[in-house]
Amino acid sequence: MKLFSCQCCQQALYFENTTCESCHHPVGYLPGLSALTALEPAGHGRWHPMEPQVRNAELVYCSNHDHDACNWLTTPSQTGQPPVCFACRFNRTIPNLEDPKNLERWRKIEVAKHRLFYTLMRLKLPIRSWREDPNNGLAFNFLDDAPDGSAPVMTGHNNGLVTLAIREADDAERERMRVEMGEYYRTLLGHFRHEIGHYYWNVLVRDAGRLESCRAIFGDDSQDYQDALQRHYNNPPPEDWRERHVSSYATSHPWEDFAETWAHYLHIVSTLETAWAYGVTIHPGIPDPSTLSTDGPMNDPYLTATFDEIMDAWVPLTSAVNSLNRSMGLADFYPFVLTAGVREKLAFIHALIRETQALR
């Protein structure tokens, strides 16, 4: 995530801001420009962005701004329906907001989902909604369990439909599940990045003639998925799973391997952009710092950095931040080992995205 600044007073702004804390101008996000902009009133609930490229536009907040769940801007509705921004158009079902605890859950979910969309748009990936393509378009259902506990919602993906169990927005519940599942890492943003990997397997692999090249790296996805999951949950992973997989769950089936690897690629480029925005360089004070040093700023990790540049920057950054976390008594920021086998898969994802960008 890059840094933003207020066009009025130059105060630093952050992605979720709705107001500049310095000059108190309202703030909104312009998805087409990947920019936050201070706003001036244009009357009738409309706003003039102070961003020079769209200074004369009249825009409105997404209607989910009324719930403090979105700060994105869009054009005024021409149909009389509430205006909905690009990211929120993909919502098919949101939680029942009559339940007071669901509003806070939904807000947390939307923070993660909007960060996902920031990344997808920065990567210039194709995104078709369920309204455009009812059979395979992207949609989100944010669902709660049945009140009597008889039908727990399972987070997952099915032909473009991403279902997220809203209990994942409860920190204590999510941590309980992380420990129960033996996971290093479990976050709302991680869920979104994983499930969107399944969507892009459909779009960029299955539907784009890349099945054989993908199978050469990730394995034969034609094996029965449910049987593979059952074997995974009934048996420990192979002892050498770290040699070829970024997580033990990735060993369950090639689809899950692809989605896990995709999620990690998004983790990496997003975090590197943040480090890049802050001008972070790593120069450890050891006799031979060469393998743990970065000079920065690197090329844009979303669009122009090579895979080797990304890896060369990622390893020193994670080493440094892991050490900082340990100094605070916290778990490692990135507790994963990117072996040669995992890097080969990440390189496939990188090449897949760069090929897609070149066609757009």
mmCIF file of C-alpha atoms in Angstrom:
data_model
loop_
_atom_site.group_PDB
_atom_site.id
_atom_site.type_symbol
_atom_site.label_atom_id
_atom_site.label_comp_id
_atom_site.label_asym_id
_atom_site.label_seq_id
_atom_site.Cartn_x
_atom_site.Cartn_y
_atom_site.Cartn_z
ATOM 1 C CA MET A 1 0.000 0.000 0.000
ATOM 2 C CA LYS A 2 1.377 3.389 -0.940
ATOM 3 C CA LEU A 3 1.216 6.546 1.140
ATOM 4 C CA PHE A 4 -1.142 9.383 0.342
ATOM 5 C CA SER A 5 -1.214 13.057 1.256
ATOM 6 C CA CYS A 6 -3.884 15.715 1.596
ATOM 7 C CA GLN A 7 -4.039 18.067 -1.397
ATOM 8 C CA CYS A 8 -5.049 20.880 0.945
ATOM 9 C CA CYS A 9 -2.436 20.708 3.722
ATOM 10 C CA GLN A 10 -0.020 17.905 2.658
ATOM 11 C CA GLN A 11 -0.743 15.899 5.818
ATOM 12 C CA ALA A 12 -0.046 12.183 5.371
ATOM 13 C CA LEU A 13 -3.200 10.194 4.681
ATOM 14 C CA TYR A 14 -3.879 6.493 4.951
ATOM 15 C CA PHE A 15 -6.031 4.258 2.811
ATOM 16 C CA GLU A 16 -9.004 4.038 5.180
ATOM 17 C CA ASN A 17 -9.106 7.754 6.091
ATOM 18 C CA THR A 18 -12.394 9.597 5.614
ATOM 19 C CA THR A 19 -11.158 12.905 7.074
ATOM 20 C CA CYS A 20 -7.821 14.676 7.100
ATOM 21 C CA GLU A 21 -6.829 14.880 10.764
ATOM 22 C CA SER A 22 -4.955 18.133 10.138
ATOM 23 C CA CYS A 23 -7.236 20.373 8.058
ATOM 24 C CA HIS A 24 -10.432 18.326 8.592
ATOM 25 C CA HIS A 25 -11.353 18.154 4.921
ATOM 26 C CA PRO A 26 -13.435 15.104 4.019
ATOM 27 C CA VAL A 27 -11.369 12.521 2.153
ATOM 28 C CA GLY A 28 -12.371 9.919 -0.419
ATOM 29 C CA TYR A 29 -10.645 7.315 -2.554
ATOM 30 C CA LEU A 30 -10.489 7.545 -6.345
ATOM 31 C CA PRO A 31 -10.113 3.929 -7.531
ATOM 32 C CA GLY A 32 -9.355 4.880 -11.123
ATOM 33 C CA LEU A 33 -6.337 6.900 -10.008
ATOM 34 C CA SER A 34 -5.346 4.860 -6.945
ATOM 35 C CA ALA A 35 -5.445 8.141 -5.052
ATOM 36 C CA LEU A 36 -6.979 9.598 -1.924
ATOM 37 C CA THR A 37 -8.336 13.079 -2.414
ATOM 38 C CA ALA A 38 -9.474 15.858 -0.153
ATOM 39 C CA LEU A 39 -12.972 17.024 -1.035
ATOM 40 C CA GLU A 40 -14.856 20.285 -1.284
ATOM 41 C CA PRO A 41 -18.667 20.386 -1.212
ATOM 42 C CA ALA A 42 -20.449 20.750 -4.546
ATOM 43 C CA GLY A 43 -23.949 20.757 -3.058
ATOM 44 C CA HIS A 44 -26.702 18.141 -2.953
ATOM 45 C CA GLY A 45 -24.409 15.545 -1.391
ATOM 46 C CA ARG A 46 -21.855 15.819 -4.181
ATOM 47 C CA TRP A 47 -18.168 16.596 -3.892
ATOM 48 C CA HIS A 48 -15.422 18.202 -5.953
ATOM 49 C CA PRO A 49 -12.131 16.292 -5.612
ATOM 50 C CA MET A 50 -9.073 18.425 -4.939
ATOM 51 C CA GLU A 51 -7.009 15.904 -6.908
ATOM 52 C CA PRO A 52 -5.876 18.004 -9.924
ATOM 53 C CA GLN A 53 -6.590 15.304 -12.527
ATOM 54 C CA VAL A 54 -10.314 15.298 -11.708
ATOM 55 C CA ARG A 55 -10.719 18.738 -10.158
ATOM 56 C CA ASN A 56 -13.931 19.558 -12.034
ATOM 57 C CA ALA A 57 -15.693 16.243 -11.435
ATOM 58 C CA GLU A 58 -18.760 15.935 -9.235
ATOM 59 C CA LEU A 59 -18.622 12.701 -7.280
ATOM 60 C CA VAL A 60 -20.436 11.070 -4.388
ATOM 61 C CA TYR A 61 -19.454 8.650 -1.691
ATOM 62 C CA CYS A 62 -20.458 5.023 -2.070
ATOM 63 C CA SER A 63 -23.699 4.462 -0.171
ATOM 64 C CA ASN A 64 -21.834 2.128 2.203
ATOM 65 C CA HIS A 65 -20.078 5.248 3.475
ATOM 66 C CA ASP A 66 -23.297 5.826 5.444
ATOM 67 C CA HIS A 67 -22.329 2.787 7.536
ATOM 68 C CA ASP A 68 -18.673 3.854 7.833
ATOM 69 C CA ALA A 69 -17.864 0.789 5.727
ATOM 70 C CA CYS A 70 -16.437 2.464 2.596
ATOM 71 C CA ASN A 71 -14.618 5.669 1.655
ATOM 72 C CA TRP A 72 -14.552 5.167 -2.116
ATOM 73 C CA LEU A 73 -15.999 7.720 -4.515
ATOM 74 C CA THR A 74 -18.198 7.066 -7.504
ATOM 75 C CA THR A 75 -20.385 8.922 -9.968
ATOM 76 C CA PRO A 76 -23.895 9.954 -8.909
ATOM 77 C CA SER A 77 -26.562 7.350 -9.559
ATOM 78 C CA GLN A 78 -28.666 7.912 -12.666
ATOM 79 C CA THR A 79 -31.278 5.322 -11.706
ATOM 80 C CA GLY A 80 -32.440 6.526 -8.330
ATOM 81 C CA GLN A 81 -30.705 3.572 -6.677
ATOM 82 C CA PRO A 82 -28.096 4.232 -3.970
ATOM 83 C CA PRO A 83 -24.683 4.843 -5.546
ATOM 84 C CA VAL A 84 -22.290 1.927 -5.144
ATOM 85 C CA CYS A 85 -18.540 2.105 -5.742
ATOM 86 C CA PHE A 86 -16.552 -0.337 -7.839
ATOM 87 C CA ALA A 87 -15.450 -2.498 -4.898
ATOM 88 C CA CYS A 88 -18.890 -2.701 -3.312
ATOM 89 C CA ARG A 89 -20.603 -3.706 -6.571
ATOM 90 C CA PHE A 90 -19.213 -7.187 -6.025
ATOM 91 C CA ASN A 91 -21.111 -7.670 -2.755
ATOM 92 C CA ARG A 92 -23.999 -10.078 -3.203
ATOM 93 C CA THR A 93 -24.882 -10.593 0.456
ATOM 94 C CA ILE A 94 -23.835 -8.539 3.464
ATOM 95 C CA PRO A 95 -24.482 -9.368 7.130
ATOM 96 C CA ASN A 96 -27.787 -8.562 8.770
ATOM 97 C CA LEU A 97 -27.074 -5.096 10.170
ATOM 98 C CA GLU A 98 -30.022 -5.295 12.556
ATOM 99 C CA ASP A 99 -27.693 -7.409 14.691
ATOM 100 C CA PRO A 100 -25.477 -4.759 16.363
ATOM 101 C CA LYS A 101 -22.328 -6.882 16.393
ATOM 102 C CA ASN A 102 -22.550 -7.448 12.650
ATOM 103 C CA LEU A 103 -21.903 -3.809 11.747
ATOM 104 C CA GLU A 104 -18.446 -3.876 13.310
ATOM 105 C CA ARG A 105 -17.750 -7.268 11.747
ATOM 106 C CA TRP A 106 -18.771 -5.984 8.330
ATOM 107 C CA ARG A 107 -16.608 -2.883 8.656
ATOM 108 C CA LYS A 108 -13.558 -5.044 9.350
ATOM 109 C CA ILE A 109 -14.416 -7.261 6.386
ATOM 110 C CA GLU A 110 -14.763 -4.253 4.095
ATOM 111 C CA VAL A 111 -11.376 -2.875 5.155
ATOM 112 C CA ALA A 112 -9.772 -6.137 4.057
ATOM 113 C CA LYS A 113 -11.860 -6.418 0.887
ATOM 114 C CA HIS A 114 -11.057 -2.860 -0.204
ATOM 115 C CA ARG A 115 -7.352 -3.535 0.307
ATOM 116 C CA LEU A 116 -7.754 -6.598 -1.886
ATOM 117 C CA PHE A 117 -9.343 -4.505 -4.627
ATOM 118 C CA TYR A 118 -6.594 -1.909 -4.354
ATOM 119 C CA THR A 119 -4.079 -4.660 -5.101
ATOM 120 C CA LEU A 120 -6.077 -6.230 -7.938
ATOM 121 C CA MET A 121 -6.458 -2.849 -9.606
ATOM 122 C CA ARG A 122 -2.792 -1.951 -9.109
ATOM 123 C CA LEU A 123 -1.908 -5.272 -10.747
ATOM 124 C CA LYS A 124 -4.265 -4.409 -13.632
ATOM 125 C CA LEU A 125 -5.974 -7.787 -13.401
ATOM 126 C CA PRO A 126 -9.292 -8.437 -15.155
ATOM 127 C CA ILE A 127 -12.283 -8.399 -12.804
ATOM 128 C CA ARG A 128 -15.803 -9.272 -13.957
ATOM 129 C CA SER A 129 -18.648 -9.078 -11.487
ATOM 130 C CA TRP A 130 -21.475 -11.546 -10.995
ATOM 131 C CA ARG A 131 -23.804 -8.968 -12.525
ATOM 132 C CA GLU A 132 -21.807 -9.064 -15.781
ATOM 133 C CA ASP A 133 -21.229 -12.821 -15.732
ATOM 134 C CA PRO A 134 -23.813 -14.648 -13.580
ATOM 135 C CA ASN A 135 -22.084 -18.020 -14.014
ATOM 136 C CA ASN A 136 -18.438 -17.168 -13.326
ATOM 137 C CA GLY A 137 -18.279 -13.518 -12.278
ATOM 138 C CA LEU A 138 -16.829 -12.470 -8.938
ATOM 139 C CA ALA A 139 -19.226 -12.025 -6.026
ATOM 140 C CA PHE A 140 -19.019 -11.973 -2.242
ATOM 141 C CA ASN A 141 -21.368 -13.466 0.322
ATOM 142 C CA PHE A 142 -20.626 -12.432 3.904
ATOM 143 C CA LEU A 143 -22.668 -14.894 5.936
ATOM 144 C CA ASP A 144 -23.347 -15.727 9.570
ATOM 145 C CA ASP A 145 -23.916 -19.159 11.046
ATOM 146 C CA ALA A 146 -27.454 -20.313 11.728
ATOM 147 C CA PRO A 147 -28.595 -19.052 15.167
ATOM 148 C CA ASP A 148 -28.943 -22.607 16.484
ATOM 149 C CA GLY A 149 -25.476 -23.559 15.222
ATOM 150 C CA SER A 150 -26.892 -26.205 12.910
ATOM 151 C CA ALA A 151 -25.379 -24.829 9.704
ATOM 152 C CA PRO A 152 -21.929 -23.288 10.204
ATOM 153 C CA VAL A 153 -20.814 -21.202 7.232
ATOM 154 C CA MET A 154 -17.649 -22.364 5.504
ATOM 155 C CA THR A 155 -15.345 -19.819 3.908
ATOM 156 C CA GLY A 156 -14.585 -20.811 0.338
ATOM 157 C CA HIS A 157 -14.902 -20.216 -3.399
ATOM 158 C CA ASN A 158 -17.225 -21.675 -6.017
ATOM 159 C CA ASN A 159 -17.055 -20.453 -9.637
ATOM 160 C CA GLY A 160 -16.467 -16.831 -8.724
ATOM 161 C CA LEU A 161 -18.604 -16.752 -5.583
ATOM 162 C CA VAL A 162 -16.473 -16.110 -2.506
ATOM 163 C CA THR A 163 -18.210 -16.912 0.763
ATOM 164 C CA LEU A 164 -16.718 -15.527 3.953
ATOM 165 C CA ALA A 165 -17.937 -16.640 7.371
ATOM 166 C CA ILE A 166 -18.349 -13.357 9.242
ATOM 167 C CA ARG A 167 -17.203 -14.967 12.489
ATOM 168 C CA GLU A 168 -13.733 -14.593 10.938
ATOM 169 C CA ALA A 169 -14.042 -10.883 11.785
ATOM 170 C CA ASP A 170 -14.045 -11.750 15.507
ATOM 171 C CA ASP A 171 -10.389 -11.666 16.514
ATOM 172 C CA ALA A 172 -10.696 -14.188 19.342
ATOM 173 C CA GLU A 173 -12.634 -16.653 17.193
ATOM 174 C CA ARG A 174 -10.212 -16.311 14.304
ATOM 175 C CA GLU A 175 -7.235 -16.896 16.607
ATOM 176 C CA ARG A 176 -8.938 -19.948 18.086
ATOM 177 C CA MET A 177 -9.405 -21.341 14.594
ATOM 178 C CA ARG A 178 -5.813 -20.530 13.645
ATOM 179 C CA VAL A 179 -4.505 -22.537 16.584
ATOM 180 C CA GLU A 180 -6.981 -25.364 15.998
ATOM 181 C CA MET A 181 -5.969 -25.600 12.330
ATOM 182 C CA GLY A 182 -2.252 -25.415 13.113
ATOM 183 C CA GLU A 183 -1.769 -22.322 10.944
ATOM 184 C CA TYR A 184 1.028 -19.775 11.152
ATOM 185 C CA TYR A 185 -1.186 -17.002 9.885
ATOM 186 C CA ARG A 186 -4.927 -16.312 9.631
ATOM 187 C CA THR A 187 -6.343 -12.879 8.770
ATOM 188 C CA LEU A 188 -9.315 -11.477 6.903
ATOM 189 C CA LEU A 189 -7.033 -10.094 4.214
ATOM 190 C CA GLY A 190 -5.312 -13.457 3.958
ATOM 191 C CA HIS A 191 -8.682 -15.137 3.392
ATOM 192 C CA PHE A 192 -9.527 -12.709 0.608
ATOM 193 C CA ARG A 193 -6.152 -13.131 -1.069
ATOM 194 C CA HIS A 194 -6.436 -16.916 -0.926
ATOM 195 C CA GLU A 195 -10.001 -17.135 -2.228
ATOM 196 C CA ILE A 196 -9.322 -14.663 -5.033
ATOM 197 C CA GLY A 197 -6.526 -17.015 -6.069
ATOM 198 C CA HIS A 198 -9.174 -19.625 -6.874
ATOM 199 C CA TYR A 199 -11.056 -17.056 -8.940
ATOM 200 C CA TYR A 200 -7.921 -16.207 -10.920
ATOM 201 C CA TRP A 201 -7.099 -19.867 -11.431
ATOM 202 C CA ASN A 202 -10.412 -20.009 -13.306
ATOM 203 C CA VAL A 203 -9.809 -16.790 -15.232
ATOM 204 C CA LEU A 204 -6.086 -16.911 -15.997
ATOM 205 C CA VAL A 205 -5.425 -20.658 -16.089
ATOM 206 C CA ARG A 206 -8.534 -22.721 -16.836
ATOM 207 C CA ASP A 207 -10.174 -20.236 -19.199
ATOM 208 C CA ALA A 208 -6.959 -18.919 -20.744
ATOM 209 C CA GLY A 209 -5.398 -22.110 -22.086
ATOM 210 C CA ARG A 210 -2.729 -22.450 -19.402
ATOM 211 C CA LEU A 211 -3.793 -25.700 -17.761
ATOM 212 C CA GLU A 212 -0.820 -27.764 -18.891
ATOM 213 C CA SER A 213 1.803 -25.181 -17.946
ATOM 214 C CA CYS A 214 0.156 -24.765 -14.553
ATOM 215 C CA ARG A 215 -0.034 -28.523 -13.978
ATOM 216 C CA ALA A 216 3.665 -28.811 -14.760
ATOM 217 C CA ILE A 217 4.343 -26.618 -11.715
ATOM 218 C CA PHE A 218 1.475 -27.321 -9.297
ATOM 219 C CA GLY A 219 0.447 -30.867 -10.211
ATOM 220 C CA ASP A 220 -2.621 -32.565 -11.651
ATOM 221 C CA ASP A 221 -5.715 -30.631 -10.600
ATOM 222 C CA SER A 222 -8.030 -33.250 -12.119
ATOM 223 C CA GLN A 223 -7.698 -35.445 -9.009
ATOM 224 C CA ASP A 224 -10.876 -35.513 -6.925
ATOM 225 C CA TYR A 225 -10.922 -32.382 -4.788
ATOM 226 C CA GLN A 226 -13.097 -33.639 -1.923
ATOM 227 C CA ASP A 227 -11.123 -36.872 -1.624
ATOM 228 C CA ALA A 228 -7.889 -34.887 -1.553
ATOM 229 C CA LEU A 229 -9.168 -32.617 1.221
ATOM 230 C CA GLN A 230 -10.338 -35.601 3.250
ATOM 231 C CA ARG A 231 -6.900 -37.209 2.969
ATOM 232 C CA HIS A 232 -5.306 -33.939 4.038
ATOM 233 C CA TYR A 233 -7.423 -33.631 7.167
ATOM 234 C CA ASN A 234 -7.086 -37.323 8.058
ATOM 235 C CA ASN A 235 -3.311 -37.536 7.645
ATOM 236 C CA PRO A 236 -0.289 -35.419 8.504
ATOM 237 C CA PRO A 237 1.376 -33.620 5.598
ATOM 238 C CA PRO A 238 4.469 -35.168 3.995
ATOM 239 C CA GLU A 239 7.580 -34.643 6.095
ATOM 240 C CA ASP A 240 9.271 -32.707 3.302
ATOM 241 C CA TRP A 241 6.274 -30.514 2.446
ATOM 242 C CA ARG A 242 8.247 -27.294 2.981
ATOM 243 C CA GLU A 243 10.485 -28.146 0.048
ATOM 244 C CA ARG A 244 7.650 -27.584 -2.448
ATOM 245 C CA HIS A 245 4.799 -25.864 -0.603
ATOM 246 C CA VAL A 246 4.399 -22.544 1.163
ATOM 247 C CA SER A 247 2.006 -24.057 3.728
ATOM 248 C CA SER A 248 0.868 -27.502 4.791
ATOM 249 C CA TYR A 249 -2.621 -26.731 3.457
ATOM 250 C CA ALA A 250 -1.079 -26.180 0.033
ATOM 251 C CA THR A 251 -0.235 -29.901 -0.036
ATOM 252 C CA SER A 252 -3.919 -30.880 -0.035
ATOM 253 C CA HIS A 253 -4.682 -30.297 -3.732
ATOM 254 C CA PRO A 254 -3.127 -28.353 -6.640
ATOM 255 C CA TRP A 255 -5.998 -25.844 -6.512
ATOM 256 C CA GLU A 256 -5.150 -25.056 -2.902
ATOM 257 C CA ASP A 257 -1.447 -24.951 -3.709
ATOM 258 C CA PHE A 258 -2.128 -22.368 -6.417
ATOM 259 C CA ALA A 259 -4.404 -20.291 -4.163
ATOM 260 C CA GLU A 260 -1.946 -20.355 -1.259
ATOM 261 C CA THR A 261 0.931 -19.357 -3.534
ATOM 262 C CA TRP A 262 -1.185 -16.636 -5.148
ATOM 263 C CA ALA A 263 -2.038 -15.239 -1.710
ATOM 264 C CA HIS A 264 1.627 -15.111 -0.753
ATOM 265 C CA TYR A 265 2.515 -13.313 -3.959
ATOM 266 C CA LEU A 266 -0.076 -10.654 -3.067
ATOM 267 C CA HIS A 267 1.284 -10.482 0.492
ATOM 268 C CA ILE A 268 4.749 -9.890 -0.908
ATOM 269 C CA VAL A 269 4.056 -7.219 -3.527
ATOM 270 C CA SER A 270 1.694 -5.308 -1.243
ATOM 271 C CA THR A 271 4.152 -5.246 1.644
ATOM 272 C CA LEU A 272 7.052 -4.331 -0.617
ATOM 273 C CA GLU A 273 5.074 -1.379 -1.952
ATOM 274 C CA THR A 274 4.543 -0.182 1.616
ATOM 275 C CA ALA A 275 8.250 -0.501 2.377
ATOM 276 C CA TRP A 276 9.005 1.221 -0.937
ATOM 277 C CA ALA A 277 6.632 4.088 -0.034
ATOM 278 C CA TYR A 278 8.421 4.614 3.280
ATOM 279 C CA GLY A 279 11.862 4.475 1.682
ATOM 280 C CA VAL A 280 12.884 1.451 3.726
ATOM 281 C CA THR A 281 16.364 0.101 3.081
ATOM 282 C CA ILE A 282 18.059 -2.705 4.993
ATOM 283 C CA HIS A 283 21.776 -2.605 5.805
ATOM 284 C CA PRO A 284 22.488 -4.974 8.720
ATOM 285 C CA GLY A 285 25.549 -4.408 10.860
ATOM 286 C CA ILE A 286 27.176 -7.794 10.341
ATOM 287 C CA PRO A 287 30.537 -8.663 8.739
ATOM 288 C CA ASP A 288 28.940 -9.834 5.482
ATOM 289 C CA PRO A 289 25.616 -8.004 5.047
ATOM 290 C CA SER A 290 25.291 -8.698 1.317
ATOM 291 C CA THR A 291 22.579 -11.367 1.491
ATOM 292 C CA LEU A 292 20.431 -9.350 3.907
ATOM 293 C CA SER A 293 20.735 -5.895 2.344
ATOM 294 C CA THR A 294 18.460 -3.869 0.106
ATOM 295 C CA ASP A 295 19.364 -0.565 -1.451
ATOM 296 C CA GLY A 296 15.907 0.603 -2.581
ATOM 297 C CA PRO A 297 13.915 2.141 -3.951
ATOM 298 C CA MET A 298 13.164 -0.829 -6.168
ATOM 299 C CA ASN A 299 11.018 -0.806 -9.281
ATOM 300 C CA ASP A 300 7.260 -0.859 -8.735
ATOM 301 C CA PRO A 301 6.580 -4.390 -7.418
ATOM 302 C CA TYR A 302 3.099 -4.347 -8.917
ATOM 303 C CA LEU A 303 4.064 -3.499 -12.471
ATOM 304 C CA THR A 304 7.745 -3.376 -13.354
ATOM 305 C CA ALA A 305 9.912 -5.199 -10.815
ATOM 306 C CA THR A 306 11.341 -8.498 -11.991
ATOM 307 C CA PHE A 307 10.780 -11.625 -9.957
ATOM 308 C CA ASP A 308 14.420 -11.654 -8.859
ATOM 309 C CA GLU A 309 14.169 -8.026 -7.735
ATOM 310 C CA ILE A 310 11.093 -8.881 -5.686
ATOM 311 C CA MET A 311 12.760 -11.849 -4.009
ATOM 312 C CA ASP A 312 16.005 -9.937 -3.421
ATOM 313 C CA ALA A 313 14.038 -7.237 -1.601
ATOM 314 C CA TRP A 314 11.657 -9.557 0.251
ATOM 315 C CA VAL A 315 14.143 -11.742 2.101
ATOM 316 C CA PRO A 316 16.043 -8.870 3.800
ATOM 317 C CA LEU A 317 12.811 -7.050 4.631
ATOM 318 C CA THR A 318 11.202 -10.064 6.287
ATOM 319 C CA SER A 319 14.400 -10.871 8.166
ATOM 320 C CA ALA A 320 14.486 -7.350 9.588
ATOM 321 C CA VAL A 321 10.789 -7.131 10.462
ATOM 322 C CA ASN A 322 10.758 -10.629 11.973
ATOM 323 C CA SER A 323 13.615 -9.491 14.222
ATOM 324 C CA LEU A 324 11.741 -6.320 15.167
ATOM 325 C CA ASN A 325 8.689 -8.373 16.104
ATOM 326 C CA ARG A 326 10.779 -10.693 18.254
ATOM 327 C CA SER A 327 12.195 -7.648 20.037
ATOM 328 C CA MET A 328 8.617 -6.805 21.029
ATOM 329 C CA GLY A 329 7.828 -10.359 22.078
ATOM 330 C CA LEU A 330 5.579 -10.869 19.064
ATOM 331 C CA ALA A 331 5.313 -13.712 16.590
ATOM 332 C CA ASP A 332 7.233 -13.443 13.336
ATOM 333 C CA PHE A 333 5.749 -11.054 10.815
ATOM 334 C CA TYR A 334 6.357 -13.585 8.004
ATOM 335 C CA PRO A 335 6.952 -17.079 9.427
ATOM 336 C CA PHE A 336 7.358 -18.821 6.082
ATOM 337 C CA VAL A 337 10.378 -20.220 4.260
ATOM 338 C CA LEU A 338 10.567 -19.615 0.522
ATOM 339 C CA THR A 339 12.508 -22.642 -0.665
ATOM 340 C CA ALA A 340 13.584 -23.114 -4.270
ATOM 341 C CA GLY A 341 10.445 -25.182 -4.913
ATOM 342 C CA VAL A 342 8.175 -22.477 -3.509
ATOM 343 C CA ARG A 343 10.010 -19.772 -5.443
ATOM 344 C CA GLU A 344 9.439 -21.701 -8.653
ATOM 345 C CA LYS A 345 5.699 -21.537 -7.988
ATOM 346 C CA LEU A 346 5.824 -17.867 -7.036
ATOM 347 C CA ALA A 347 7.737 -17.216 -10.259
ATOM 348 C CA PHE A 348 4.917 -18.895 -12.193
ATOM 349 C CA ILE A 349 2.376 -16.573 -10.535
ATOM 350 C CA HIS A 350 4.600 -13.581 -11.285
ATOM 351 C CA ALA A 351 4.942 -14.536 -14.956
ATOM 352 C CA LEU A 352 1.202 -15.202 -15.207
ATOM 353 C CA ILE A 353 0.412 -11.726 -13.892
ATOM 354 C CA ARG A 354 3.013 -9.996 -16.067
ATOM 355 C CA GLU A 355 1.678 -11.807 -19.161
ATOM 356 C CA THR A 356 -1.836 -10.671 -18.269
ATOM 357 C CA GLN A 357 -0.682 -7.088 -17.751
ATOM 358 C CA ALA A 358 1.010 -7.089 -21.155
ATOM 359 C CA LEU A 359 -2.295 -7.964 -22.827
ATOM 360 C CA ARG A 360 -4.272 -5.149 -21.194
#
